[in-house]
PDB file of C-alpha atoms in Angstrom:
ATOM      1  CA  MET A   1      44.975 -74.724  34.250  1.00  0.00           C
ATOM      2  CA  ALA A   2      47.860 -75.186  36.641  1.00  0.00           C
ATOM      3  CA  ASP A   3      49.247 -78.025  38.727  1.00  0.00           C
ATOM      4  CA  GLU A   4      49.339 -78.076  42.546  1.00  0.00           C
ATOM      5  CA  LEU A   5      53.117 -77.832  42.418  1.00  0.00           C
ATOM      6  CA  ILE A   6      52.833 -74.297  41.044  1.00  0.00           C
ATOM      7  CA  PRO A   7      54.533 -71.866  43.444  1.00  0.00           C
ATOM      8  CA  GLY A   8      52.187 -69.689  45.505  1.00  0.00           C
ATOM      9  CA  GLU A   9      53.689 -66.522  44.011  1.00  0.00           C
ATOM     10  CA  TRP A  10      52.694 -67.728  40.543  1.00  0.00           C
ATOM     11  CA  VAL A  11      49.114 -68.274  41.707  1.00  0.00           C
ATOM     12  CA  GLU A  12      49.017 -64.690  42.971  1.00  0.00           C
ATOM     13  CA  THR A  13      50.531 -63.391  39.712  1.00  0.00           C
ATOM     14  CA  LEU A  14      48.057 -65.351  37.608  1.00  0.00           C
ATOM     15  CA  GLU A  15      45.149 -64.073  39.721  1.00  0.00           C
ATOM     16  CA  MET A  16      46.200 -60.481  38.989  1.00  0.00           C
ATOM     17  CA  ARG A  17      46.556 -61.135  35.263  1.00  0.00           C
ATOM     18  CA  LEU A  18      43.246 -62.998  35.053  1.00  0.00           C
ATOM     19  CA  ALA A  19      41.423 -60.234  36.920  1.00  0.00           C
ATOM     20  CA  THR A  20      42.169 -57.818  34.083  1.00  0.00           C
ATOM     21  CA  ARG A  21      40.994 -60.314  31.458  1.00  0.00           C
ATOM     22  CA  SER A  22      37.809 -61.728  33.041  1.00  0.00           C
ATOM     23  CA  GLY A  23      39.573 -65.086  33.232  1.00  0.00           C
ATOM     24  CA  TRP A  24      39.244 -68.201  35.341  1.00  0.00           C
ATOM     25  CA  MET A  25      41.946 -70.295  36.933  1.00  0.00           C
ATOM     26  CA  LEU A  26      41.856 -74.009  37.697  1.00  0.00           C
ATOM     27  CA  VAL A  27      44.523 -75.615  39.853  1.00  0.00           C
ATOM     28  CA  GLY A  28      44.543 -79.409  39.813  1.00  0.00           C
ATOM     29  CA  PHE A  29      45.691 -81.387  42.842  1.00  0.00           C
ATOM     30  CA  THR A  30      46.739 -84.992  43.265  1.00  0.00           C
ATOM     31  CA  PRO A  31      48.294 -85.737  46.661  1.00  0.00           C
ATOM     32  CA  VAL A  32      51.578 -87.013  45.243  1.00  0.00           C
ATOM     33  CA  GLU A  33      53.737 -84.391  46.952  1.00  0.00           C
ATOM     34  CA  GLY A  34      51.490 -83.872  49.978  1.00  0.00           C
ATOM     35  CA  TYR A  35      50.067 -80.582  51.207  1.00  0.00           C
ATOM     36  CA  SER A  36      51.860 -78.084  48.948  1.00  0.00           C
ATOM     37  CA  GLY A  37      51.934 -74.315  49.362  1.00  0.00           C
ATOM     38  CA  ALA A  38      49.422 -73.849  46.544  1.00  0.00           C
ATOM     39  CA  VAL A  39      47.033 -76.361  48.140  1.00  0.00           C
ATOM     40  CA  LYS A  40      47.430 -74.529  51.459  1.00  0.00           C
ATOM     41  CA  MET A  41      46.391 -71.269  49.759  1.00  0.00           C
ATOM     42  CA  PHE A  42      43.037 -72.805  48.841  1.00  0.00           C
ATOM     43  CA  CYS A  43      42.321 -75.271  51.664  1.00  0.00           C
ATOM     44  CA  ASP A  44      43.373 -73.414  54.811  1.00  0.00           C
ATOM     45  CA  GLY A  45      40.212 -71.904  56.275  1.00  0.00           C
ATOM     46  CA  ALA A  46      37.947 -73.554  53.694  1.00  0.00           C
ATOM     47  CA  VAL A  47      34.464 -74.579  54.852  1.00  0.00           C
ATOM     48  CA  THR A  48      32.762 -77.721  53.544  1.00  0.00           C
ATOM     49  CA  VAL A  49      29.471 -76.840  51.832  1.00  0.00           C
ATOM     50  CA  LYS A  50      28.800 -80.266  50.262  1.00  0.00           C
ATOM     51  CA  ASP A  51      30.029 -83.616  51.490  1.00  0.00           C
ATOM     52  CA  GLY A  52      29.557 -87.229  50.503  1.00  0.00           C
ATOM     53  CA  THR A  53      29.559 -90.701  51.965  1.00  0.00           C
ATOM     54  CA  ALA A  54      33.062 -92.172  52.070  1.00  0.00           C
ATOM     55  CA  PHE A  55      32.142 -95.828  51.500  1.00  0.00           C
ATOM     56  CA  LEU A  56      35.797 -96.832  51.882  1.00  0.00           C
ATOM     57  CA  LEU A  57      35.958 -95.355  55.398  1.00  0.00           C
ATOM     58  CA  PRO A  58      33.489 -97.289  57.569  1.00  0.00           C
ATOM     59  CA  THR A  59      32.928 -96.134  61.139  1.00  0.00           C
ATOM     60  CA  ASP A  60      31.021 -99.270  62.165  1.00  0.00           C
ATOM     61  CA  GLY A  61      34.000-101.646  62.284  1.00  0.00           C
ATOM     62  CA  LYS A  62      32.816-103.520  59.195  1.00  0.00           C
ATOM     63  CA  GLU A  63      34.556-103.864  55.828  1.00  0.00           C
ATOM     64  CA  PRO A  64      34.690-100.936  53.356  1.00  0.00           C
ATOM     65  CA  ASP A  65      31.894-101.018  50.762  1.00  0.00           C
ATOM     66  CA  GLU A  66      33.943-101.063  47.557  1.00  0.00           C
ATOM     67  CA  ALA A  67      30.945-101.578  45.259  1.00  0.00           C
ATOM     68  CA  ARG A  68      29.136 -98.467  46.485  1.00  0.00           C
ATOM     69  CA  ALA A  69      32.406 -96.516  46.502  1.00  0.00           C
ATOM     70  CA  LEU A  70      32.460 -97.084  42.732  1.00  0.00           C
ATOM     71  CA  GLY A  71      28.733 -96.359  42.351  1.00  0.00           C
ATOM     72  CA  LEU A  72      28.064 -99.984  41.379  1.00  0.00           C
ATOM     73  CA  THR A  73      25.711-102.741  42.477  1.00  0.00           C
ATOM     74  CA  GLU A  74      27.247-105.836  44.071  1.00  0.00           C
ATOM     75  CA  ASP A  75      26.717-107.805  40.834  1.00  0.00           C
ATOM     76  CA  GLU A  76      28.366-105.093  38.745  1.00  0.00           C
ATOM     77  CA  TYR A  77      31.298-104.927  41.134  1.00  0.00           C
ATOM     78  CA  GLU A  78      31.798-108.694  40.894  1.00  0.00           C
ATOM     79  CA  GLU A  79      31.738-108.379  37.083  1.00  0.00           C
ATOM     80  CA  VAL A  80      34.364-105.597  37.177  1.00  0.00           C
ATOM     81  CA  LYS A  81      36.614-107.686  39.448  1.00  0.00           C
ATOM     82  CA  SER A  82      36.160-110.779  37.276  1.00  0.00           C
ATOM     83  CA  ALA A  83      36.883-108.834  34.088  1.00  0.00           C
ATOM     84  CA  SER A  84      40.033-107.393  35.648  1.00  0.00           C
ATOM     85  CA  MET A  85      41.263-110.870  36.615  1.00  0.00           C
ATOM     86  CA  ASP A  86      40.427-112.200  33.116  1.00  0.00           C
ATOM     87  CA  ARG A  87      42.032-109.152  31.461  1.00  0.00           C
ATOM     88  CA  ARG A  88      38.903-108.368  29.451  1.00  0.00           C
ATOM     89  CA  PRO A  89      36.551-105.387  29.314  1.00  0.00           C
ATOM     90  CA  PRO A  90      33.742-105.521  31.880  1.00  0.00           C
ATOM     91  CA  ARG A  91      30.129-105.925  30.732  1.00  0.00           C
ATOM     92  CA  CYS A  92      29.142-102.902  32.801  1.00  0.00           C
ATOM     93  CA  PRO A  93      30.692 -99.512  33.509  1.00  0.00           C
ATOM     94  CA  PRO A  94      33.824 -99.758  35.694  1.00  0.00           C
ATOM     95  CA  CYS A  95      32.329 -97.027  37.881  1.00  0.00           C
ATOM     96  CA  ARG A  96      29.497 -94.501  38.001  1.00  0.00           C
ATOM     97  CA  PRO A  97      30.162 -90.857  38.800  1.00  0.00           C
ATOM     98  CA  THR A  98      28.092 -89.172  41.474  1.00  0.00           C
ATOM     99  CA  ASP A  99      24.900 -87.736  39.992  1.00  0.00           C
ATOM    100  CA  CYS A 100      25.676 -84.094  40.765  1.00  0.00           C
ATOM    101  CA  LEU A 101      22.406 -82.960  39.148  1.00  0.00           C
ATOM    102  CA  ALA A 102      20.579 -84.732  41.993  1.00  0.00           C
ATOM    103  CA  TRP A 103      22.182 -82.195  44.339  1.00  0.00           C
ATOM    104  CA  LEU A 104      20.099 -79.453  42.709  1.00  0.00           C
ATOM    105  CA  GLU A 105      16.927 -81.208  43.850  1.00  0.00           C
ATOM    106  CA  GLY A 106      18.140 -82.011  47.358  1.00  0.00           C
ATOM    107  CA  GLY A 107      19.317 -85.554  46.579  1.00  0.00           C
ATOM    108  CA  THR A 108      22.679 -87.106  47.349  1.00  0.00           C
ATOM    109  CA  GLY A 109      23.374 -88.528  43.887  1.00  0.00           C
ATOM    110  CA  GLU A 110      25.097 -91.507  45.487  1.00  0.00           C
ATOM    111  CA  PRO A 111      24.072 -95.090  46.311  1.00  0.00           C
ATOM    112  CA  GLU A 112      21.889 -95.587  49.370  1.00  0.00           C
ATOM    113  CA  ILE A 113      23.667 -96.473  52.583  1.00  0.00           C
ATOM    114  CA  PRO A 114      22.737-100.014  53.654  1.00  0.00           C
ATOM    115  CA  GLU A 115      20.727-100.227  56.861  1.00  0.00           C
ATOM    116  CA  GLY A 116      22.974-100.537  59.894  1.00  0.00           C
ATOM    117  CA  ARG A 117      26.085 -99.239  58.112  1.00  0.00           C
ATOM    118  CA  THR A 118      27.883 -95.984  58.931  1.00  0.00           C
ATOM    119  CA  PHE A 119      30.699 -94.255  57.071  1.00  0.00           C
ATOM    120  CA  GLU A 120      32.825 -91.135  57.351  1.00  0.00           C
ATOM    121  CA  ARG A 121      31.702 -88.049  55.439  1.00  0.00           C
ATOM    122  CA  MET A 122      34.270 -86.395  53.175  1.00  0.00           C
ATOM    123  CA  PRO A 123      34.207 -83.019  51.386  1.00  0.00           C
ATOM    124  CA  ARG A 124      32.924 -82.700  47.825  1.00  0.00           C
ATOM    125  CA  ILE A 125      32.863 -78.883  47.666  1.00  0.00           C
ATOM    126  CA  GLN A 126      34.497 -76.351  49.954  1.00  0.00           C
ATOM    127  CA  ARG A 127      34.194 -72.563  49.993  1.00  0.00           C
ATOM    128  CA  CYS A 128      37.647 -71.069  50.445  1.00  0.00           C
ATOM    129  CA  ALA A 129      38.405 -68.296  52.913  1.00  0.00           C
ATOM    130  CA  ASP A 130      38.362 -66.053  49.816  1.00  0.00           C
ATOM    131  CA  PRO A 131      34.670 -66.274  48.783  1.00  0.00           C
ATOM    132  CA  GLN A 132      35.646 -65.929  45.116  1.00  0.00           C
ATOM    133  CA  LYS A 133      37.306 -69.360  45.272  1.00  0.00           C
ATOM    134  CA  ALA A 134      36.128 -72.914  45.799  1.00  0.00           C
ATOM    135  CA  VAL A 135      37.656 -76.366  46.066  1.00  0.00           C
ATOM    136  CA  VAL A 136      35.891 -79.177  44.191  1.00  0.00           C
ATOM    137  CA  TYR A 137      36.940 -82.719  45.044  1.00  0.00           C
ATOM    138  CA  PHE A 138      36.759 -85.301  42.272  1.00  0.00           C
ATOM    139  CA  TRP A 139      36.661 -88.765  43.790  1.00  0.00           C
ATOM    140  CA  SER A 140      38.084 -91.790  41.974  1.00  0.00           C
ATOM    141  CA  HIS A 141      34.700 -92.899  40.653  1.00  0.00           C
ATOM    142  CA  ASP A 142      34.075 -89.449  39.149  1.00  0.00           C
ATOM    143  CA  ASN A 143      36.672 -90.138  36.444  1.00  0.00           C
ATOM    144  CA  PRO A 144      34.971 -92.126  33.662  1.00  0.00           C
ATOM    145  CA  PHE A 145      38.311 -92.508  31.852  1.00  0.00           C
ATOM    146  CA  GLY A 146      40.232 -94.097  34.697  1.00  0.00           C
ATOM    147  CA  ASN A 147      40.102 -97.566  36.150  1.00  0.00           C
ATOM    148  CA  PRO A 148      39.234 -96.910  39.789  1.00  0.00           C
ATOM    149  CA  TYR A 149      38.953-100.601  40.685  1.00  0.00           C
ATOM    150  CA  GLU A 150      42.666-101.129  40.072  1.00  0.00           C
TER     151      GLU A 150
END
């Protein structure tokens, strides 16, 4: 496991070492420092093979759908907001990760888009220019240990 701030030369060195040991490499990325050289190595030329609904990026001029962005119902979202204001644990999960197993059966694994609403699509999985590599995007609601509402 490496961080996105790892120099590109180190990525290349690690790839060579791992190739002789049947190893795997994971490089984490959080956009704190922007588009680093290591991120460029993976993302330039990558093709999106799975995308998802970006409920926070509406294209219809309406408000973002924060509840669905967290995988919650409207009632659950109100409970999470109320609990945050009251500084108490919510009575429901703070978010629900995308059901990636639904992808295997042709489903989206995400909440249904309300009728009349439209949103941007954002990558979930990209195939890198090097077919031995992939980029997997973990959205905020995919982290069950975080607090994506805040």
